Amino acid sequence: MTIDPVTLTADLIRCPTVTPEEGSALVLLDDLLSRAGFETVRVDRNGVPNLFARWGPKGVARTFGFNGHTDVVPVGDLADWSVDPFGAEQRNDILYGRGATDMKSAVAAFAAAAVDFVSETPPDGAVILAITGDEEGPARDGTRALLDWMGHQGERMDVCLVGEPTCPVTLGDMIKIGRRGSMSAWMAVRGKQGHAAYPHRARNPLPAMVRLMDRLAGRELDRGTEHFDPSTLAVVSIETGNDATNVIPGTCRGIVNIRFNDLHNGAALSDWLRAEAAEVAEAFGVQIDTEIKVSGESFLTPPGALSALVSGAVAAETGLVPELSTTGGTSDARFVKDHCPVVEFGLVGKTMHQVDECVPVDEIVRLKAIYGRILRDYFG
């Protein structure tokens, strides 16, 4: 049984799966994997679609897992696209459509590789595919739900590969062995509205906000670690909603985003943000309300057997020795890392989330070959 990953990618692109819509993508994969002998279970939670599939006995000593998502970000303005975002049009050996890069190609590639592998050389062990429809959205009931369900059912992956786009320039040039943590803070400075001609009768929240943001942005969090770049804080919004030139606003709101390395954790950074806000509030005589959301903690899978396995397969298929990196945003690997060792490897991510998102068809074929070699080497 040989599965063409390009055809499967096109079929998945034609499924309109803007988060949280399932769009029949998991139905398609469920049918494909079931026919190949995988035991499949829908693990939907709170309306979020998820699919678990296992080939081989439960609880065996060697179980290799793949994780990925079929949901995609919104297409934006349709008029900006030169193709139907869900048409899976192919031009000059380039396949177009929302999710072509992030990450329906990788899901198709690892599903096709897994089906071929278990059909041709049934392994002494098990292969698990954990696929969610909620990675681009809140991510509360996607991979988290799959891992929770697996824990309750006694299902376990010994190692896992997440198929997110990881390569900056060329297929094979980078593997992710960790990710920075991510958190955001929403800060509202509350003063007293007044006439701009009589500032002494008002309490302007803007100077306090400017001081607070300057203090936060001016702080050097660290200078990086062995595997991570320096942590960063970005001021991403300051607004009052006030367009009147003769009114001092009563409230000013600001947002910061922090990407942090393994020197920090979300709790300690939250304490720091609140302490800074409290000092500024006292100095300016205003109230500052702070809401913080930690999207994920920093994590690292130290270079070792898993990264060597994936690097060896990538090098064998592409001729490149991939860089082991922790750059980029967050992914569902931040949840998988609490279950088992995890690394990420996938396509070049240049067009992900863009208008006319696309992927060269030969890269889909090569990605399947890499995933297939990883399985053969792991079980061999």
CSV table of C-alpha atoms in Angstrom, one decimal:
chain,number,residue,atom,x,y,z
A,1,MET,CA,0.0,0.0,0.0
A,2,THR,CA,1.7,3.2,-1.2
A,3,ILE,CA,0.2,6.6,-0.4
A,4,ASP,CA,1.0,9.6,-2.6
A,5,PRO,CA,1.7,12.4,-0.2
A,6,VAL,CA,1.1,15.1,-2.8
A,7,THR,CA,-2.4,13.8,-3.6
A,8,LEU,CA,-3.2,13.5,0.1
A,9,THR,CA,-1.9,17.1,0.8
A,10,ALA,CA,-4.2,18.4,-2.0
A,11,ASP,CA,-7.2,16.4,-0.5
A,12,LEU,CA,-6.5,18.0,2.9
A,13,ILE,CA,-6.1,21.5,1.5
A,14,ARG,CA,-9.6,21.1,-0.1
A,15,CYS,CA,-11.0,20.6,3.4
A,16,PRO,CA,-11.8,24.1,4.8
A,17,THR,CA,-10.4,23.8,8.3
A,18,VAL,CA,-10.0,27.3,9.6
A,19,THR,CA,-9.9,26.8,13.4
A,20,PRO,CA,-12.0,25.4,14.9
A,21,GLU,CA,-13.7,23.9,11.8
A,22,GLU,CA,-12.9,20.2,11.1
A,23,GLY,CA,-13.8,20.5,7.5
A,24,SER,CA,-13.7,16.7,7.0
A,25,ALA,CA,-9.9,16.6,7.2
A,26,LEU,CA,-9.9,14.2,10.2
A,27,VAL,CA,-12.6,12.2,8.6
A,28,LEU,CA,-10.4,11.7,5.6
A,29,LEU,CA,-7.4,10.7,7.7
A,30,ASP,CA,-9.5,8.5,9.9
A,31,ASP,CA,-10.7,6.5,6.9
A,32,LEU,CA,-7.2,6.3,5.3
A,33,LEU,CA,-5.5,5.1,8.5
A,34,SER,CA,-8.3,2.7,9.5
A,35,ARG,CA,-8.1,1.0,6.1
A,36,ALA,CA,-4.3,0.6,6.7
A,37,GLY,CA,-4.9,-1.2,9.9
A,38,PHE,CA,-4.5,1.6,12.4
A,39,GLU,CA,-6.8,1.6,15.4
A,40,THR,CA,-8.4,5.1,15.3
A,41,VAL,CA,-10.3,7.1,17.9
A,42,ARG,CA,-11.8,10.6,17.7
A,43,VAL,CA,-10.8,12.4,20.8
A,44,ASP,CA,-12.9,15.6,20.4
A,45,ARG,CA,-13.2,17.9,23.4
A,46,ASN,CA,-15.4,21.0,23.8
A,47,GLY,CA,-16.2,20.9,20.1
A,48,VAL,CA,-12.5,20.7,19.1
A,49,PRO,CA,-11.8,17.8,16.7
A,50,ASN,CA,-8.9,15.5,17.4
A,51,LEU,CA,-7.8,12.1,16.0
A,52,PHE,CA,-5.7,9.4,17.7
A,53,ALA,CA,-4.4,6.5,15.6
A,54,ARG,CA,-2.2,3.6,16.6
A,55,TRP,CA,-0.7,0.7,14.6
A,56,GLY,CA,0.7,-2.1,16.7
A,57,PRO,CA,0.1,-3.3,20.2
A,58,LYS,CA,-0.7,-0.9,23.0
A,59,GLY,CA,2.0,-0.4,25.7
A,60,VAL,CA,4.9,-2.0,23.8
A,61,ALA,CA,8.5,-1.1,24.5
A,62,ARG,CA,9.1,0.9,21.3
A,63,THR,CA,6.5,3.4,20.2
A,64,PHE,CA,7.2,6.2,17.8
A,65,GLY,CA,4.8,9.1,17.6
A,66,PHE,CA,4.0,11.9,15.1
A,67,ASN,CA,2.1,15.0,16.1
A,68,GLY,CA,0.5,17.6,13.8
A,69,HIS,CA,-2.5,19.7,13.1
A,70,THR,CA,-4.9,20.1,10.2
A,71,ASP,CA,-6.5,23.4,11.2
A,72,VAL,CA,-5.3,26.6,9.5
A,73,VAL,CA,-5.4,30.3,10.0
A,74,PRO,CA,-8.0,32.5,8.3
A,75,VAL,CA,-7.4,33.3,4.6
A,76,GLY,CA,-7.8,37.1,5.0
A,77,ASP,CA,-9.0,39.1,2.0
A,78,LEU,CA,-9.9,36.6,-0.7
A,79,ALA,CA,-9.3,39.3,-3.3
A,80,ASP,CA,-5.6,39.2,-2.5
A,81,TRP,CA,-5.3,35.5,-3.4
A,82,SER,CA,-4.4,34.5,-7.0
A,83,VAL,CA,-5.9,31.1,-6.3
A,84,ASP,CA,-8.8,29.5,-4.4
A,85,PRO,CA,-7.3,29.1,-0.9
A,86,PHE,CA,-9.0,25.7,-0.6
A,87,GLY,CA,-8.7,24.7,-4.2
A,88,ALA,CA,-5.3,22.9,-4.0
A,89,GLU,CA,-4.3,24.3,-7.4
A,90,GLN,CA,-0.9,23.1,-8.8
A,91,ARG,CA,1.1,25.4,-11.0
A,92,ASN,CA,4.6,24.7,-12.3
A,93,ASP,CA,5.1,21.9,-9.7
A,94,ILE,CA,4.0,24.3,-6.8
A,95,LEU,CA,0.9,23.3,-4.8
A,96,TYR,CA,-1.1,26.3,-3.5
A,97,GLY,CA,-3.6,26.6,-0.7
A,98,ARG,CA,-4.1,27.5,2.9
A,99,GLY,CA,-2.2,25.0,5.0
A,100,ALA,CA,0.1,23.9,2.2
A,101,THR,CA,3.1,24.8,4.3
A,102,ASP,CA,1.6,24.9,7.8
A,103,MET,CA,1.1,22.1,8.0
A,104,LYS,CA,-1.1,19.8,5.9
A,105,SER,CA,1.9,18.7,3.8
A,106,ALA,CA,3.6,17.4,6.9
A,107,VAL,CA,0.5,15.6,8.1
A,108,ALA,CA,0.1,14.0,4.7
A,109,ALA,CA,3.8,13.1,4.6
A,110,PHE,CA,3.9,11.4,8.0
A,111,ALA,CA,0.6,9.7,7.5
A,112,ALA,CA,1.7,8.4,4.1
A,113,ALA,CA,5.1,7.4,5.5
A,114,ALA,CA,3.5,5.6,8.4
A,115,VAL,CA,1.0,3.7,6.3
A,116,ASP,CA,3.7,2.6,3.8
A,117,PHE,CA,6.1,1.6,6.6
A,118,VAL,CA,3.7,-0.6,8.6
A,119,SER,CA,2.4,-2.1,5.3
A,120,GLU,CA,5.8,-3.0,3.9
A,121,THR,CA,7.9,-3.8,7.0
A,122,PRO,CA,5.6,-4.2,10.0
A,123,PRO,CA,7.7,-3.0,13.0
A,124,ASP,CA,8.4,-4.7,16.3
A,125,GLY,CA,6.6,-1.9,18.1
A,126,ALA,CA,3.9,0.7,17.6
A,127,VAL,CA,3.4,3.9,15.6
A,128,ILE,CA,1.1,6.6,16.9
A,129,LEU,CA,-0.3,9.6,15.1
A,130,ALA,CA,-1.8,12.3,17.3
A,131,ILE,CA,-3.5,14.9,15.0
A,132,THR,CA,-5.4,17.9,16.2
A,133,GLY,CA,-7.8,20.5,14.7
A,134,ASP,CA,-6.8,23.2,17.3
A,135,GLU,CA,-3.2,24.4,17.0
A,136,GLU,CA,-3.7,27.7,15.4
A,137,GLY,CA,-6.4,28.7,17.9
A,138,PRO,CA,-6.6,28.6,21.7
A,139,ALA,CA,-4.9,25.2,21.8
A,140,ARG,CA,-6.7,24.3,25.0
A,141,ASP,CA,-8.6,21.2,23.7
A,142,GLY,CA,-6.3,20.0,20.9
A,143,THR,CA,-3.0,18.3,21.5
A,144,ARG,CA,-3.6,18.8,25.3
A,145,ALA,CA,-6.8,16.8,25.0
A,146,LEU,CA,-5.1,14.0,23.0
A,147,LEU,CA,-2.3,13.8,25.7
A,148,ASP,CA,-4.9,13.8,28.5
A,149,TRP,CA,-6.9,11.0,26.8
A,150,MET,CA,-3.7,9.0,26.2
A,151,GLY,CA,-2.8,9.3,29.8
A,152,HIS,CA,-6.2,8.0,30.9
A,153,GLN,CA,-6.1,5.2,28.4
A,154,GLY,CA,-2.5,4.0,29.1
A,155,GLU,CA,-1.3,5.1,25.7
A,156,ARG,CA,2.2,6.4,25.4
A,157,MET,CA,4.7,7.6,22.9
A,158,ASP,CA,8.4,6.9,23.7
A,159,VAL,CA,9.5,9.7,21.4
A,160,CYS,CA,7.6,12.1,19.2
A,161,LEU,CA,8.3,14.2,16.1
A,162,VAL,CA,6.1,17.3,15.5
A,163,GLY,CA,5.8,18.1,11.8
A,164,GLU,CA,5.8,21.9,12.1
A,165,PRO,CA,7.7,23.9,9.4
A,166,THR,CA,11.2,24.2,10.8
A,167,CYS,CA,13.5,25.0,7.9
A,168,PRO,CA,14.3,28.7,7.2
A,169,VAL,CA,15.8,28.4,3.7
A,170,THR,CA,16.2,24.8,2.4
A,171,LEU,CA,14.5,21.5,3.3
A,172,GLY,CA,16.8,19.8,5.8
A,173,ASP,CA,18.6,22.8,7.2
A,174,MET,CA,17.1,23.0,10.7
A,175,ILE,CA,15.6,20.8,13.4
A,176,LYS,CA,13.9,22.3,16.5
A,177,ILE,CA,15.0,20.7,19.7
A,178,GLY,CA,13.2,23.2,22.0
A,179,ARG,CA,11.2,26.4,22.0
A,180,ARG,CA,11.3,29.6,23.9
A,181,GLY,CA,8.5,30.3,26.3
A,182,SER,CA,5.8,32.8,25.4
A,183,MET,CA,3.6,35.1,27.5
A,184,SER,CA,1.6,38.3,27.1
A,185,ALA,CA,0.6,40.9,29.5
A,186,TRP,CA,-2.3,43.4,29.2
A,187,MET,CA,-1.9,46.5,31.3
A,188,ALA,CA,-4.6,49.1,31.9
A,189,VAL,CA,-3.5,52.4,33.6
A,190,ARG,CA,-6.5,54.1,35.1
A,191,GLY,CA,-6.3,57.8,35.9
A,192,LYS,CA,-8.9,60.6,35.7
A,193,GLN,CA,-10.3,62.1,32.5
A,194,GLY,CA,-10.1,65.9,32.1
A,195,HIS,CA,-9.8,68.9,29.8
A,196,ALA,CA,-6.4,69.2,28.1
A,197,ALA,CA,-6.3,72.9,29.0
A,198,TYR,CA,-6.6,72.1,32.7
A,199,PRO,CA,-4.2,69.1,33.2
A,200,HIS,CA,-4.0,69.8,37.0
A,201,ARG,CA,-7.7,68.7,37.2
A,202,ALA,CA,-7.0,65.4,35.6
A,203,ARG,CA,-4.7,62.5,36.2
A,204,ASN,CA,-3.2,61.6,32.9
A,205,PRO,CA,-2.5,57.8,32.6
A,206,LEU,CA,-0.3,58.2,29.5
A,207,PRO,CA,2.9,59.4,31.3
A,208,ALA,CA,2.6,56.4,33.7
A,209,MET,CA,2.1,54.0,30.7
A,210,VAL,CA,5.1,55.5,28.9
A,211,ARG,CA,7.3,55.2,31.9
A,212,LEU,CA,6.2,51.6,32.5
A,213,MET,CA,6.7,50.5,29.0
A,214,ASP,CA,10.1,52.2,28.9
A,215,ARG,CA,11.1,50.4,32.0
A,216,LEU,CA,10.0,47.0,30.7
A,217,ALA,CA,11.5,47.4,27.2
A,218,GLY,CA,14.7,48.8,28.6
A,219,ARG,CA,15.4,45.8,30.9
A,220,GLU,CA,18.0,43.3,29.6
A,221,LEU,CA,16.4,40.0,30.6
A,222,ASP,CA,19.5,37.9,29.9
A,223,ARG,CA,22.2,37.4,27.2
A,224,GLY,CA,21.1,34.0,26.1
A,225,THR,CA,22.1,30.4,27.0
A,226,GLU,CA,23.9,27.5,25.4
A,227,HIS,CA,20.9,26.6,23.2
A,228,PHE,CA,18.8,29.8,23.3
A,229,ASP,CA,19.0,33.3,22.1
A,230,PRO,CA,18.5,36.2,24.6
A,231,SER,CA,15.0,36.5,25.9
A,232,THR,CA,13.0,39.4,24.4
A,233,LEU,CA,10.2,41.8,25.5
A,234,ALA,CA,8.3,43.6,22.8
A,235,VAL,CA,5.8,46.4,23.4
A,236,VAL,CA,3.1,45.5,20.9
A,237,SER,CA,0.3,48.0,21.7
A,238,ILE,CA,-0.3,51.3,23.5
A,239,GLU,CA,-3.7,52.9,23.0
A,240,THR,CA,-6.3,55.1,24.6
A,241,GLY,CA,-9.1,55.1,22.0
A,242,ASN,CA,-9.0,58.9,22.3
A,243,ASP,CA,-9.0,61.0,19.1
A,244,ALA,CA,-9.9,64.3,20.8
A,245,THR,CA,-7.1,66.8,21.1
A,246,ASN,CA,-8.7,68.6,24.0
A,247,VAL,CA,-9.4,65.6,26.2
A,248,ILE,CA,-7.0,63.9,28.6
A,249,PRO,CA,-8.1,60.2,28.6
A,250,GLY,CA,-9.0,58.4,31.7
A,251,THR,CA,-7.5,55.1,30.7
A,252,CYS,CA,-4.6,53.9,28.7
A,253,ARG,CA,-4.0,50.3,27.7
A,254,GLY,CA,-0.8,48.5,26.7
A,255,ILE,CA,0.3,45.0,25.7
A,256,VAL,CA,3.7,43.4,25.9
A,257,ASN,CA,4.9,40.0,24.7
A,258,ILE,CA,7.8,38.2,26.1
A,259,ARG,CA,9.7,35.3,24.5
A,260,PHE,CA,11.9,33.7,27.1
A,261,ASN,CA,14.6,31.1,27.3
A,262,ASP,CA,15.4,28.5,29.9
A,263,LEU,CA,16.7,31.0,32.4
A,264,HIS,CA,13.2,32.0,33.2
A,265,ASN,CA,9.7,30.7,33.8
A,266,GLY,CA,6.3,32.3,33.4
A,267,ALA,CA,5.6,32.7,37.1
A,268,ALA,CA,8.8,34.6,37.9
A,269,LEU,CA,8.4,36.9,34.9
A,270,SER,CA,4.7,37.5,35.9
A,271,ASP,CA,5.9,38.6,39.4
A,272,TRP,CA,8.4,41.0,37.8
A,273,LEU,CA,5.8,42.5,35.5
A,274,ARG,CA,3.4,43.1,38.4
A,275,ALA,CA,6.1,44.5,40.6
A,276,GLU,CA,7.1,47.0,37.9
A,277,ALA,CA,3.5,48.0,37.4
A,278,ALA,CA,3.0,48.5,41.2
A,279,GLU,CA,6.1,50.8,41.4
A,280,VAL,CA,5.0,53.0,38.5
A,281,ALA,CA,1.4,53.1,39.8
A,282,GLU,CA,2.6,54.4,43.2
A,283,ALA,CA,4.9,57.0,41.6
A,284,PHE,CA,2.2,58.4,39.4
A,285,GLY,CA,-0.8,58.0,41.7
A,286,VAL,CA,-2.7,55.9,39.2
A,287,GLN,CA,-4.2,52.4,39.2
A,288,ILE,CA,-2.6,49.7,37.0
A,289,ASP,CA,-4.5,46.5,36.4
A,290,THR,CA,-2.5,43.7,34.9
A,291,GLU,CA,-3.7,40.5,33.2
A,292,ILE,CA,-1.1,37.9,32.1
A,293,LYS,CA,-1.3,34.8,30.0
A,294,VAL,CA,1.5,32.3,29.7
A,295,SER,CA,1.1,30.5,26.4
A,296,GLY,CA,3.9,28.0,27.1
A,297,GLU,CA,7.1,27.5,29.1
A,298,SER,CA,10.5,27.3,27.6
A,299,PHE,CA,11.7,23.7,27.0
A,300,LEU,CA,14.7,21.9,25.6
A,301,THR,CA,15.2,18.3,24.4
A,302,PRO,CA,19.0,18.1,24.9
A,303,PRO,CA,20.9,16.8,21.9
A,304,GLY,CA,21.0,13.1,22.1
A,305,ALA,CA,19.5,9.9,20.6
A,306,LEU,CA,16.3,11.5,19.2
A,307,SER,CA,17.9,14.5,17.6
A,308,ALA,CA,20.7,12.2,16.2
A,309,LEU,CA,18.1,9.9,14.7
A,310,VAL,CA,16.3,12.7,12.9
A,311,SER,CA,19.5,14.4,11.9
A,312,GLY,CA,20.8,11.2,10.4
A,313,ALA,CA,17.7,10.7,8.3
A,314,VAL,CA,17.6,14.3,7.1
A,315,ALA,CA,21.3,14.1,6.1
A,316,ALA,CA,20.8,10.8,4.3
A,317,GLU,CA,17.9,12.1,2.3
A,318,THR,CA,19.0,15.7,1.7
A,319,GLY,CA,22.8,15.7,2.1
A,320,LEU,CA,22.5,18.5,4.7
A,321,VAL,CA,23.5,18.3,8.3
A,322,PRO,CA,20.6,20.2,10.0
A,323,GLU,CA,21.2,22.9,12.7
A,324,LEU,CA,19.7,22.1,16.1
A,325,SER,CA,17.8,25.2,17.0
A,326,THR,CA,15.3,26.6,19.5
A,327,THR,CA,14.3,29.7,17.4
A,328,GLY,CA,10.8,30.7,16.3
A,329,GLY,CA,7.5,30.9,18.0
A,330,THR,CA,5.5,28.3,19.9
A,331,SER,CA,4.1,25.0,18.8
A,332,ASP,CA,2.3,22.0,20.3
A,333,ALA,CA,5.7,20.5,21.1
A,334,ARG,CA,5.4,22.6,24.3
A,335,PHE,CA,2.7,20.2,25.4
A,336,VAL,CA,4.2,17.0,24.1
A,337,LYS,CA,7.5,17.7,26.0
A,338,ASP,CA,5.7,16.8,29.2
A,339,HIS,CA,4.8,13.4,27.8
A,340,CYS,CA,8.0,12.2,26.1
A,341,PRO,CA,11.1,13.5,24.4
A,342,VAL,CA,10.1,15.6,21.3
A,343,VAL,CA,11.8,17.3,18.4
A,344,GLU,CA,10.3,19.1,15.4
A,345,PHE,CA,11.1,18.8,11.7
A,346,GLY,CA,9.1,19.9,8.7
A,347,LEU,CA,9.1,22.0,5.6
A,348,VAL,CA,10.6,25.4,4.7
A,349,GLY,CA,8.2,27.9,6.4
A,350,LYS,CA,8.6,30.9,4.1
A,351,THR,CA,5.0,31.2,3.0
A,352,MET,CA,3.1,30.0,6.1
A,353,HIS,CA,0.2,32.2,7.1
A,354,GLN,CA,0.7,34.2,3.9
A,355,VAL,CA,-1.5,35.0,0.9
A,356,ASP,CA,-0.9,32.3,-1.8
A,357,GLU,CA,0.6,29.9,0.7
A,358,CYS,CA,2.4,27.2,-1.3
A,359,VAL,CA,4.8,24.3,-1.3
A,360,PRO,CA,7.0,22.7,-4.0
A,361,VAL,CA,5.5,19.2,-4.6
A,362,ASP,CA,9.0,17.7,-4.7
A,363,GLU,CA,9.5,18.9,-1.1
A,364,ILE,CA,6.4,17.0,0.0
A,365,VAL,CA,7.8,13.8,-1.6
A,366,ARG,CA,11.2,14.3,0.1
A,367,LEU,CA,9.6,15.0,3.4
A,368,LYS,CA,7.7,11.7,3.3
A,369,ALA,CA,11.0,10.0,2.4
A,370,ILE,CA,12.7,11.6,5.5
A,371,TYR,CA,9.8,10.5,7.8
A,372,GLY,CA,9.9,7.0,6.3
A,373,ARG,CA,13.7,6.8,6.9
A,374,ILE,CA,13.2,8.0,10.5
A,375,LEU,CA,10.7,5.1,11.1
A,376,ARG,CA,13.0,2.5,9.5
A,377,ASP,CA,16.0,3.7,11.5
A,378,TYR,CA,14.1,3.9,14.8
A,379,PHE,CA,12.7,0.4,14.5
A,380,GLY,CA,15.7,-1.0,12.7
